[in-house]
Amino acid sequence: MELWFSEFHTPDVKHSLRVDRHLYSKKSDYQQIDIYDTPEFGKVLTLDGNVMLTERDEFIYDEMITHVPMAVHPNVQDVLVIGAGDGGVVKELARYECIQSIDLVEMDEDVVSACRQYLPENACRLDDKRVHIYFDNALRFIRRRKAQYDLIIVDSTDPFGPSEGYFTREFYGICYNALKDDGIMVNQQGSPFYRHDAQAMQRSHKRIVSTFPISRVYQAHIPTYAAGYWLFGFASKKYHPIDDFDREKWLKLHLKTKYYTVRLHAGAFFLPAFLEEMLEEVE
Amino acid sequence: MELWFSEFHTPDVKHSLRVDRHLYSKKSDYQQIDIYDTPEFGKVLTLDGNVMLTERDEFIYDEMITHVPMAVHPNVQDVLVIGAGDGGVVKELARYECIQSIDLVEMDEDVVSACRQYLPENACRLDDKRVHIYFDNALRFIRRRKAQYDLIIVDSTDPFGPSEGYFTREFYGICYNALKDDGIMVNQQGSPFYRHDAQAMQRSHKRIVSTFPISRVYQAHIPTYAAGYWLFGFASKKYHPIDDFDREKWLKLHLKTKYYTVRLHAGAFFLPAFLEEMLEEVE
């Protein structure tokens, strides 16, 4: 028997992974959660049929969404992570001794418990004593926080379905208010290649630009995401992602990474012409 | 009826494109040639079942393999292109007035005639009066050339099958000899993500490093290639791809591009940590 998991990146493009075993399947209060074991990508977490992470390439996403802002902000102490119940972002954040507190707001408790059980290497730092997990609606949670965080990482699913509220102007506004005067917000910003994704990316970028004085987009190669090409938004009240990037300070931390490097840090912000044009259209 | 073209990027990973029409199919003397019309990527050329180009994303490959060396070498007059019977590389090269002669060596005449018929926008500059097409074995052709070219572009298929000879130490040696004293060779260098591809890339990089004094690898996001992540080799007798890159001179040409930019030029050489390690292993 051949078992394959397929994801439609558009109605006309399909990415398929051979599956050894279907390890976990549950319809939670919010979404369909599945975990597969695959020969090429190891364990794979999908939500509503979309790949969220694989053991083989999660390092790219988790390193890029974490180390880029951490290498720019001079003194991150208080962090808020939205979504990311798999624990991958927390795993990277927990490597920084300067961080005193990580609030993780995940609406779906079942994601966290499934990942603790089946993806322990990803979820391994969720028990760090600095981590506080809130199973709550992120909008409600953040609305009550004012000038509290140095860094907010929005690691949501795509802006179609349950995470749609994390891509609105209102949401970016309450994130702005929850940040200190020199705070940074980083979010997953989708893929610029297929039209439907690109339009969502433009809408979201436009809203961030109108909320934060500094807003830049950076990129990474993520094989299991649409077109293998993923973007992150870097929104900031004070620090510029390249001009204020402290290369030497980051190197002194001696953090071993598999994707992020101090050279790649700048290179990730140098975007293809077609993407520069898309961003300029809405800036 | 649903018609899909699928390519196995590994035995356990499959990338599939919905097909409207199968426009062309021929077993030539060298390989199986097919052209499909697809809703997402327009017309798609495959050789032996591997995607060579699509109308929708060819600009990424063709711009990156052409404009990077053209923006480094101060005076390219004579160019040799190996493979590339689809005409995409020639289309980009023909935009440079400084170029006086383009020799295109393609072993398979059927590829050229199929692309002239079905991909005219790609093949449109094959009739430029500076272009000389030779249907010949590239090794035999280049062995007779000494110190003749400023730039050699190796746009071959992957190093498994008919193009295997274009990834050997002997081949890089005869390319070296066919270049003038300050010549540059650029080649498609595969993908670093899946193990089989990565090993081939390492072997080929090792051979280029032992042949050319300067050898660097640069990257692009190409959605229809394995892992969406593709590499190019920049091998050079004299010019460094970043230190000798003349940004202002290239900007004065006012060439409109969709992927390549002068900022991205440098960024393309800033590689992920895992890839830096793979390259260092064989350097």
Coordinates of C-alpha atoms in Angstrom, one line a residue:
Chain A
M1 CA 0.0 0.0 0.0
E2 CA 1.2 3.5 -0.8
L3 CA 0.2 6.3 1.6
W4 CA 0.7 9.9 0.5
F5 CA -0.2 13.2 2.2
S6 CA -0.9 15.9 -0.4
E7 CA -1.3 19.7 0.1
F8 CA -2.7 21.9 -2.6
H9 CA -0.5 25.0 -2.8
T10 CA -3.0 26.3 -5.3
P11 CA -6.0 24.4 -6.9
D12 CA -3.5 23.5 -9.7
V13 CA -0.3 22.7 -7.7
K14 CA 0.1 19.8 -5.3
H15 CA 3.0 18.9 -3.0
S16 CA 3.0 15.3 -1.8
L17 CA 4.9 13.5 0.9
R18 CA 5.1 9.7 1.2
V19 CA 3.7 8.6 4.6
D20 CA 4.9 5.7 6.7
R21 CA 2.4 6.1 9.4
H22 CA -0.5 8.3 10.4
L23 CA 0.4 8.9 14.0
Y24 CA -2.3 11.2 15.3
S25 CA -5.6 12.6 14.1
K26 CA -8.0 14.8 16.0
K27 CA -10.7 17.3 15.3
S28 CA -10.2 19.8 18.0
D29 CA -12.5 22.7 18.9
Y30 CA -10.7 24.8 16.4
Q31 CA -9.2 22.7 13.6
Q32 CA -8.3 19.3 12.2
I33 CA -4.9 18.2 13.7
D34 CA -2.8 15.4 12.1
I35 CA 0.7 14.1 12.6
Y36 CA 2.3 11.9 10.0
D37 CA 5.6 10.0 10.0
T38 CA 7.3 10.4 6.6
P39 CA 10.6 9.0 5.3
E40 CA 11.8 12.3 3.8
F41 CA 10.7 14.9 6.4
G42 CA 10.4 12.9 9.6
K43 CA 7.3 13.8 11.6
V44 CA 5.0 16.3 10.0
L45 CA 2.3 18.4 11.8
T46 CA -0.6 19.5 9.7
L47 CA -3.5 21.8 10.7
D48 CA -6.6 21.6 8.5
G49 CA -4.5 19.8 5.9
N50 CA -1.8 22.4 5.7
V51 CA 1.8 21.5 6.7
M52 CA 2.8 23.5 9.8
L53 CA 6.1 22.0 10.4
T54 CA 8.3 19.0 9.6
E55 CA 11.1 17.7 11.7
R56 CA 13.4 18.0 8.7
D57 CA 12.9 21.7 7.8
E58 CA 11.4 23.4 11.0
F59 CA 14.8 24.8 11.8
I60 CA 14.6 27.2 8.9
Y61 CA 11.3 28.8 9.9
D62 CA 12.0 28.7 13.7
E63 CA 15.5 30.2 13.4
M64 CA 14.5 32.9 10.9
I65 CA 11.5 34.1 12.9
T66 CA 13.5 34.2 16.1
H67 CA 17.2 35.1 15.5
V68 CA 16.6 38.0 13.1
P69 CA 14.8 40.2 15.7
M70 CA 16.9 38.9 18.6
A71 CA 20.1 40.0 16.8
V72 CA 18.6 43.5 16.2
H73 CA 17.0 44.4 19.6
P74 CA 19.8 45.2 22.1
N75 CA 18.0 43.8 25.2
V76 CA 15.0 41.5 24.8
Q77 CA 13.6 40.6 28.2
D78 CA 9.9 40.0 27.7
V79 CA 8.6 38.1 24.8
L80 CA 5.1 37.3 23.6
V81 CA 4.6 34.4 21.2
I82 CA 1.2 34.0 19.4
G83 CA 0.3 30.6 18.0
A84 CA 3.4 28.4 17.8
G85 CA 1.9 25.7 20.1
D86 CA 4.3 23.3 18.6
G87 CA 7.0 24.9 20.7
G88 CA 9.5 25.5 17.9
V89 CA 9.8 29.2 18.4
V90 CA 10.0 28.8 22.2
K91 CA 12.9 26.3 21.6
E92 CA 14.9 28.9 19.8
L93 CA 14.0 31.8 22.2
A94 CA 14.9 29.7 25.3
R95 CA 18.5 29.7 24.1
Y96 CA 18.9 33.4 25.0
E97 CA 19.8 34.0 28.6
C98 CA 18.8 37.6 28.4
I99 CA 15.1 36.6 28.1
Q100 CA 13.3 36.7 31.4
S101 CA 9.8 35.8 30.4
I102 CA 8.0 34.2 27.4
D103 CA 4.2 34.4 27.2
L104 CA 2.9 31.9 24.7
V105 CA -0.7 32.4 23.7
E106 CA -2.1 29.4 21.8
M107 CA -5.9 29.0 21.3
D108 CA -5.8 25.3 20.8
E109 CA -4.6 23.2 23.8
D110 CA -4.8 20.0 21.6
V111 CA -1.9 21.3 19.4
V112 CA 0.3 21.7 22.4
S113 CA -0.5 18.3 23.9
A114 CA -0.1 16.5 20.5
C115 CA 3.3 18.1 20.0
R116 CA 4.5 17.3 23.5
Q117 CA 3.7 13.7 22.8
Y118 CA 4.8 13.3 19.2
L119 CA 7.3 16.1 18.5
P120 CA 9.2 16.3 21.8
E121 CA 12.3 17.7 20.2
N122 CA 10.2 20.6 19.0
A123 CA 8.2 21.1 22.2
C124 CA 11.2 20.4 24.6
R125 CA 11.5 23.9 26.0
L126 CA 7.8 24.5 26.7
D127 CA 8.6 23.5 30.2
D128 CA 11.3 26.1 30.6
K129 CA 10.5 28.0 33.8
R130 CA 10.4 31.3 31.9
V131 CA 7.6 30.1 29.7
H132 CA 4.0 30.8 30.6
I133 CA 1.4 29.2 28.3
Y134 CA -2.1 30.7 28.0
F135 CA -4.8 28.8 26.1
D136 CA -6.7 31.9 25.1
N137 CA -7.8 34.0 22.2
A138 CA -4.8 36.1 21.3
L139 CA -6.7 39.3 20.5
R140 CA -8.4 39.2 23.9
F141 CA -5.1 38.4 25.6
I142 CA -3.1 41.2 24.0
R143 CA -5.7 43.9 24.3
R144 CA -5.1 43.9 28.0
R145 CA -1.3 44.3 27.7
K146 CA 0.2 47.8 27.4
A147 CA 3.9 48.5 26.8
Q148 CA 4.8 45.2 28.2
Y149 CA 6.9 43.3 25.6
D150 CA 10.2 43.9 23.9
L151 CA 9.4 41.4 21.2
I152 CA 6.1 39.9 19.8
I153 CA 6.4 36.9 17.5
V154 CA 3.2 36.1 15.5
D155 CA 3.6 32.5 14.5
S156 CA 0.0 32.0 13.2
T157 CA -1.4 29.8 10.5
D158 CA -2.2 31.5 7.2
P159 CA -4.8 34.3 7.0
F160 CA -7.6 32.0 5.7
G161 CA -9.7 30.4 8.5
P162 CA -9.1 30.5 12.2
S163 CA -6.1 32.8 12.1
E164 CA -7.7 35.5 9.9
G165 CA -8.0 37.8 12.9
Y166 CA -4.2 37.9 13.2
F167 CA -3.8 39.7 9.9
T168 CA -6.0 42.7 10.5
R169 CA -5.2 46.4 11.2
E170 CA -6.9 46.1 14.6
F171 CA -4.6 43.2 15.5
Y172 CA -1.5 45.0 14.5
G173 CA -2.7 48.0 16.5
I174 CA -3.1 46.1 19.7
C175 CA 0.3 44.5 19.1
Y176 CA 1.8 47.9 18.7
N177 CA 0.3 49.0 22.0
A178 CA 1.5 45.9 23.8
L179 CA 5.1 46.6 22.8
K180 CA 7.4 48.9 24.7
D181 CA 8.7 52.0 23.1
D182 CA 11.5 50.2 21.3
G183 CA 9.6 47.0 20.6
I184 CA 9.7 44.7 17.6
M185 CA 6.9 42.6 16.1
V186 CA 7.8 39.7 13.7
N187 CA 5.2 37.8 11.9
Q188 CA 5.0 35.0 9.3
Q189 CA 4.0 36.8 6.2
G190 CA 3.1 34.0 3.8
S191 CA 4.5 33.4 0.3
P192 CA 4.8 35.9 -2.5
F193 CA 4.6 33.5 -5.4
Y194 CA 1.1 32.2 -6.0
R195 CA -1.5 35.0 -6.6
H196 CA -3.8 34.2 -3.7
D197 CA -0.9 34.1 -1.2
A198 CA 0.7 37.2 -2.7
Q199 CA -2.5 39.2 -2.4
A200 CA -2.9 38.2 1.3
M201 CA 0.7 39.2 1.9
Q202 CA 0.2 42.6 0.3
R203 CA -2.9 43.3 2.4
S204 CA -1.1 42.3 5.6
H205 CA 2.0 44.3 4.7
K206 CA -0.1 47.4 3.9
R207 CA -1.7 47.2 7.4
I208 CA 1.6 46.8 9.2
V209 CA 3.1 49.7 7.2
S210 CA 0.3 51.9 8.4
T211 CA 0.8 50.9 12.0
F212 CA 4.6 50.7 12.6
P213 CA 7.2 53.4 11.6
I214 CA 9.6 50.7 10.4
S215 CA 8.3 47.7 8.3
R216 CA 10.5 45.4 6.2
V217 CA 10.0 42.0 4.7
Y218 CA 12.6 39.2 4.7
Q219 CA 12.7 35.7 3.2
A220 CA 13.7 32.1 3.6
H221 CA 13.8 28.9 1.6
I222 CA 11.3 26.5 3.2
P223 CA 10.8 23.4 1.1
T224 CA 7.5 22.3 2.5
Y225 CA 5.7 25.6 2.2
A226 CA 4.1 27.0 -0.9
A227 CA 6.6 27.5 -3.7
G228 CA 9.3 26.8 -1.2
Y229 CA 9.5 30.5 -0.6
W230 CA 8.4 32.1 2.6
L231 CA 8.3 35.6 4.0
F232 CA 8.5 37.2 7.4
G233 CA 7.4 40.7 8.4
F234 CA 9.8 42.8 10.6
A235 CA 7.8 45.7 12.2
S236 CA 9.5 48.0 14.6
K237 CA 9.0 51.1 16.7
K238 CA 12.7 52.1 16.7
Y239 CA 15.2 49.6 15.5
H240 CA 16.0 49.1 11.8
P241 CA 16.6 45.4 10.9
I242 CA 19.9 46.0 9.2
D243 CA 21.2 49.4 10.4
D244 CA 20.7 48.4 14.1
F245 CA 21.8 44.8 13.6
D246 CA 24.6 44.1 16.1
R247 CA 26.6 41.3 14.4
E248 CA 29.4 41.2 16.9
K249 CA 27.2 41.0 19.9
W250 CA 25.2 38.1 18.4
L251 CA 28.4 36.2 17.4
K252 CA 29.6 36.5 21.0
L253 CA 26.6 34.4 22.1
H254 CA 28.1 31.4 20.2
L255 CA 24.6 30.1 19.3
K256 CA 25.0 27.2 16.8
T257 CA 22.5 27.5 14.0
K258 CA 21.7 25.5 10.9
Y259 CA 20.2 28.2 8.7
Y260 CA 20.6 31.7 10.2
T261 CA 24.0 33.4 9.9
V262 CA 25.1 37.0 10.4
R263 CA 25.8 37.3 6.7
L264 CA 22.5 35.8 5.8
H265 CA 20.8 38.2 8.2
A266 CA 21.2 41.1 5.7
G267 CA 20.9 39.0 2.6
A268 CA 17.4 37.8 3.7
F269 CA 16.2 41.4 3.3
F270 CA 17.5 41.7 -0.3
L271 CA 14.4 40.7 -2.2
P272 CA 13.6 39.9 -5.8
A273 CA 12.5 42.7 -8.1
F274 CA 8.9 41.4 -8.4
L275 CA 8.5 41.3 -4.7
E276 CA 10.0 44.7 -4.2
E277 CA 7.4 46.0 -6.6
M278 CA 4.5 44.2 -4.8
L279 CA 5.6 45.7 -1.5
E280 CA 6.0 49.2 -3.0
E281 CA 2.5 49.0 -4.4
V282 CA 1.0 49.0 -0.9
E283 CA 3.6 51.2 1.0
Chain B
M1 CA -10.9 14.1 -16.5
E2 CA -8.1 15.4 -14.4
L3 CA -4.6 15.4 -15.9
W4 CA -1.6 16.0 -13.7
F5 CA 2.1 16.0 -14.4
S6 CA 4.1 14.8 -11.4
E7 CA 7.9 15.0 -10.7
F8 CA 9.5 13.0 -8.0
H9 CA 12.0 15.3 -6.2
T10 CA 13.0 12.3 -4.2
P11 CA 11.4 8.8 -4.2
D12 CA 9.3 10.2 -1.3
V13 CA 8.4 13.7 -2.4
K14 CA 6.3 14.5 -5.4
H15 CA 5.5 17.9 -7.0
S16 CA 2.5 17.9 -9.3
L17 CA 1.1 20.4 -11.8
R18 CA -2.4 20.3 -13.2
V19 CA -2.3 20.0 -17.0
D20 CA -4.7 21.5 -19.5
R21 CA -3.1 20.0 -22.5
H22 CA -0.2 17.8 -23.5
L23 CA 1.1 19.8 -26.4
Y24 CA 4.2 17.9 -27.5
S25 CA 5.8 14.6 -26.9
K26 CA 8.9 13.1 -28.6
K27 CA 11.6 10.6 -27.9
S28 CA 14.6 12.3 -29.4
D29 CA 18.0 10.6 -30.0
Y30 CA 19.0 11.8 -26.5
Q31 CA 15.9 12.1 -24.2
Q32 CA 12.2 12.2 -23.8
I33 CA 10.9 15.7 -24.6
D34 CA 7.4 16.9 -23.5
I35 CA 5.7 20.2 -23.4
Y36 CA 2.5 20.7 -21.3
D37 CA 0.1 23.6 -21.0
T38 CA -0.7 24.2 -17.3
P39 CA -3.1 26.7 -15.6
E40 CA -0.6 27.7 -12.9
F41 CA 2.8 27.8 -14.7
G42 CA 1.8 28.2 -18.4
K43 CA 3.7 26.1 -20.8
V44 CA 6.1 23.6 -19.1
L45 CA 9.1 21.9 -20.8
T46 CA 10.2 18.6 -19.3
L47 CA 13.1 16.4 -20.3
D48 CA 13.0 12.8 -19.2
G49 CA 10.2 13.7 -16.9
N50 CA 12.1 16.6 -15.1
V51 CA 10.8 20.2 -15.3
M52 CA 13.4 22.2 -17.2
L53 CA 11.4 25.5 -17.4
T54 CA 8.0 26.9 -17.0
E55 CA 6.7 30.2 -18.6
R56 CA 5.8 31.4 -15.1
D57 CA 9.1 31.0 -13.3
E58 CA 11.8 30.8 -16.0
F59 CA 12.7 34.4 -15.4
I60 CA 14.3 33.5 -12.0
Y61 CA 16.7 30.9 -13.4
D62 CA 17.5 32.7 -16.6
E63 CA 18.1 36.1 -15.0
M64 CA 20.2 34.7 -12.1
I65 CA 22.5 32.6 -14.3
T66 CA 23.0 35.5 -16.7
H67 CA 23.0 38.9 -14.9
V68 CA 25.2 37.9 -12.0
P69 CA 28.3 37.2 -14.1
M70 CA 27.4 40.0 -16.6
A71 CA 27.4 42.5 -13.7
V72 CA 30.8 41.3 -12.5
H73 CA 32.9 40.9 -15.7
P74 CA 33.8 44.4 -17.0
N75 CA 33.7 43.6 -20.7
V76 CA 32.0 40.5 -21.9
Q77 CA 32.3 40.2 -25.7
D78 CA 32.4 36.4 -26.4
V79 CA 30.0 34.0 -24.7
L80 CA 29.6 30.2 -24.8
V81 CA 26.3 28.7 -23.7
I82 CA 26.2 25.0 -23.1
G83 CA 22.8 23.3 -23.2
A84 CA 20.0 25.9 -22.9
G85 CA 18.4 24.9 -26.2
D86 CA 15.2 26.5 -24.9
G87 CA 16.7 29.9 -25.6
G88 CA 16.1 31.4 -22.1
V89 CA 19.7 32.2 -21.3
V90 CA 20.3 33.6 -24.8
K91 CA 17.2 35.8 -24.4
E92 CA 18.8 37.5 -21.4
L93 CA 22.3 37.7 -22.9
A94 CA 21.0 39.3 -26.1
R95 CA 19.9 42.3 -24.1
Y96 CA 23.6 43.3 -23.6
E97 CA 24.9 45.4 -26.5
C98 CA 28.6 44.7 -25.4
I99 CA 28.2 41.1 -26.4
Q100 CA 29.5 40.4 -29.9
S101 CA 29.2 36.7 -30.2
I102 CA 27.1 33.9 -28.5
D103 CA 28.0 30.3 -29.3
L104 CA 25.2 28.0 -28.2
V105 CA 26.1 24.3 -28.1
E106 CA 23.1 22.0 -27.6
M107 CA 23.3 18.3 -28.3
D108 CA 19.6 17.9 -29.0
E109 CA 18.2 19.7 -32.1
D110 CA 14.7 18.5 -31.2
V111 CA 14.8 20.6 -28.0
V112 CA 15.5 23.8 -30.0
S113 CA 12.8 23.1 -32.6
A114 CA 10.2 22.2 -30.0
C115 CA 10.9 25.4 -28.1
R116 CA 10.9 27.6 -31.2
Q117 CA 7.4 26.2 -31.9
Y118 CA 5.8 26.0 -28.5
L119 CA 7.8 28.5 -26.4
P120 CA 8.5 31.3 -28.8
E121 CA 8.8 33.9 -26.0
N122 CA 11.7 31.9 -24.6
A123 CA 13.3 31.1 -27.9
C124 CA 12.7 34.5 -29.4
R125 CA 16.4 35.6 -29.5
L126 CA 17.9 32.4 -30.9
D127 CA 17.7 34.2 -34.3
D128 CA 19.8 37.2 -33.1
K129 CA 22.6 37.6 -35.6
R130 CA 25.2 37.3 -32.8
V131 CA 24.0 33.8 -32.0
H132 CA 25.6 30.7 -33.5
I133 CA 24.0 27.4 -32.7
Y134 CA 26.0 24.2 -32.9
F135 CA 24.2 20.9 -32.5
D136 CA 27.2 19.0 -31.1
N137 CA 28.7 17.3 -28.1
A138 CA 29.8 20.1 -25.8
L139 CA 33.0 18.4 -24.6
R140 CA 34.1 17.8 -28.2
F141 CA 33.2 21.4 -29.1
I142 CA 35.0 23.1 -26.2
R143 CA 38.1 21.0 -26.3
R144 CA 39.0 22.7 -29.6
R145 CA 38.6 26.3 -28.1
K146 CA 41.5 27.9 -26.2
A147 CA 41.3 31.3 -24.5
Q148 CA 38.4 32.3 -26.6
Y149 CA 35.5 33.2 -24.3
D150 CA 34.9 35.9 -21.6
L151 CA 32.0 33.9 -20.2
I152 CA 30.8 30.3 -20.3
I153 CA 27.3 29.5 -19.0
V154 CA 26.7 25.8 -18.4
D155 CA 22.9 25.4 -18.5
S156 CA 22.8 21.6 -18.5
T157 CA 20.3 19.2 -17.1
D158 CA 21.1 17.5 -13.8
P159 CA 24.2 15.3 -13.3
F160 CA 22.3 12.1 -13.7
G161 CA 22.0 10.8 -17.3
P162 CA 22.9 12.6 -20.5
S163 CA 24.5 15.6 -18.8
E164 CA 26.7 13.7 -16.4
G165 CA 29.8 14.6 -18.5
Y166 CA 29.2 18.3 -17.7
F167 CA 29.9 17.8 -14.0
T168 CA 33.4 16.2 -14.3
R169 CA 36.8 17.5 -13.5
E170 CA 37.8 17.0 -17.1
F171 CA 34.9 19.2 -18.3
Y172 CA 35.7 22.0 -15.9
G173 CA 39.3 21.8 -17.1
I174 CA 38.4 22.3 -20.7
C175 CA 36.1 25.1 -19.8
Y176 CA 39.0 26.7 -17.9
N177 CA 41.1 26.5 -21.0
A178 CA 38.5 27.8 -23.3
L179 CA 38.2 31.0 -21.2
K180 CA 40.4 34.0 -21.6
D181 CA 42.7 35.0 -18.7
D182 CA 39.9 36.9 -16.9
G183 CA 37.0 34.6 -17.9
I184 CA 34.1 33.5 -15.7
M185 CA 32.2 30.2 -15.8
V186 CA 28.7 30.0 -14.3
N187 CA 26.8 26.7 -14.0
Q188 CA 23.6 25.4 -12.6
Q189 CA 24.7 23.6 -9.5
G190 CA 21.5 21.8 -8.4
S191 CA 19.7 21.9 -5.0
P192 CA 21.3 21.5 -1.6
F193 CA 18.3 20.2 0.2
Y194 CA 17.6 16.6 -0.6
R195 CA 20.5 14.3 0.1
H196 CA 21.0 12.9 -3.4
D197 CA 21.0 16.4 -4.9
A198 CA 23.3 17.7 -2.1
Q199 CA 25.9 15.0 -2.6
A200 CA 26.0 15.7 -6.4
M201 CA 26.3 19.5 -5.7
Q202 CA 29.2 18.8 -3.3
R203 CA 31.1 16.6 -5.8
S204 CA 30.7 19.2 -8.5
H205 CA 31.7 22.1 -6.2
K206 CA 34.8 20.2 -5.2
R207 CA 35.9 19.7 -8.8
I208 CA 35.3 23.4 -9.6
V209 CA 37.3 24.5 -6.5
S210 CA 40.2 22.4 -7.7
T211 CA 40.1 24.0 -11.2
F212 CA 39.4 27.7 -10.7
P213 CA 41.1 30.1 -8.2
I214 CA 37.8 31.7 -7.3
S215 CA 34.7 29.6 -6.8
R216 CA 31.5 30.6 -5.0
V217 CA 28.0 29.4 -4.9
Y218 CA 24.8 31.5 -5.1
Q219 CA 21.1 30.8 -4.7
A220 CA 17.6 31.5 -5.9
H221 CA 14.1 30.6 -5.1
I222 CA 12.7 28.5 -8.0
P223 CA 9.3 27.1 -7.2
T224 CA 9.3 24.2 -9.7
Y225 CA 12.7 22.9 -8.9
A226 CA 13.5 20.5 -6.1
A227 CA 12.8 22.0 -2.7
G228 CA 12.1 25.3 -4.5
Y229 CA 15.8 26.1 -3.8
W230 CA 18.4 26.2 -6.5
L231 CA 22.1 26.9 -6.7
F232 CA 24.5 28.3 -9.2
G233 CA 28.3 28.0 -9.3
F234 CA 30.4 31.1 -10.0
A235 CA 33.9 30.1 -11.0
S236 CA 36.4 32.7 -12.1
K237 CA 40.0 33.2 -13.1
K238 CA 40.2 36.8 -11.8
Y239 CA 37.0 38.5 -10.8
H240 CA 35.4 38.1 -7.4
P241 CA 31.6 37.9 -7.6
I242 CA 31.0 40.6 -4.9
D243 CA 34.3 42.6 -4.6
D244 CA 34.4 43.1 -8.4
F245 CA 30.7 43.6 -8.9
D246 CA 30.2 47.0 -10.6
R247 CA 26.8 48.0 -9.3
E248 CA 26.7 51.5 -10.9
K249 CA 27.8 50.3 -14.3
W250 CA 25.0 47.6 -14.4
L251 CA 22.4 50.1 -13.3
K252 CA 23.4 52.5 -16.2
L253 CA 22.3 49.7 -18.6
H254 CA 18.7 50.2 -17.4
L255 CA 17.8 46.6 -17.9
K256 CA 14.4 45.8 -16.5
T257 CA 14.4 42.6 -14.5
K258 CA 11.8 40.7 -12.5
Y259 CA 14.1 38.8 -10.1
Y260 CA 17.7 40.1 -10.3
T261 CA 18.5 43.4 -8.5
V262 CA 21.9 44.9 -7.5
R263 CA 21.0 44.4 -3.9
L264 CA 20.0 40.8 -4.4
H265 CA 23.2 40.2 -6.3
A266 CA 25.2 40.2 -3.0
G267 CA 22.4 38.7 -0.9
A268 CA 22.3 35.6 -3.3
F269 CA 25.8 34.7 -2.1
F270 CA 24.9 34.8 1.6
L271 CA 24.1 31.2 2.2
P272 CA 22.4 29.3 5.1
A273 CA 24.7 27.8 7.7
F274 CA 24.0 24.2 6.6
L275 CA 25.0 24.9 3.1
E276 CA 28.2 26.8 4.1
E277 CA 29.2 23.7 6.0
M278 CA 28.5 21.4 3.1
L279 CA 30.7 23.6 0.8
E280 CA 33.5 23.9 3.4
E281 CA 33.6 20.1 3.7
V282 CA 34.8 19.9 0.1
E283 CA 36.8 23.1 -0.2

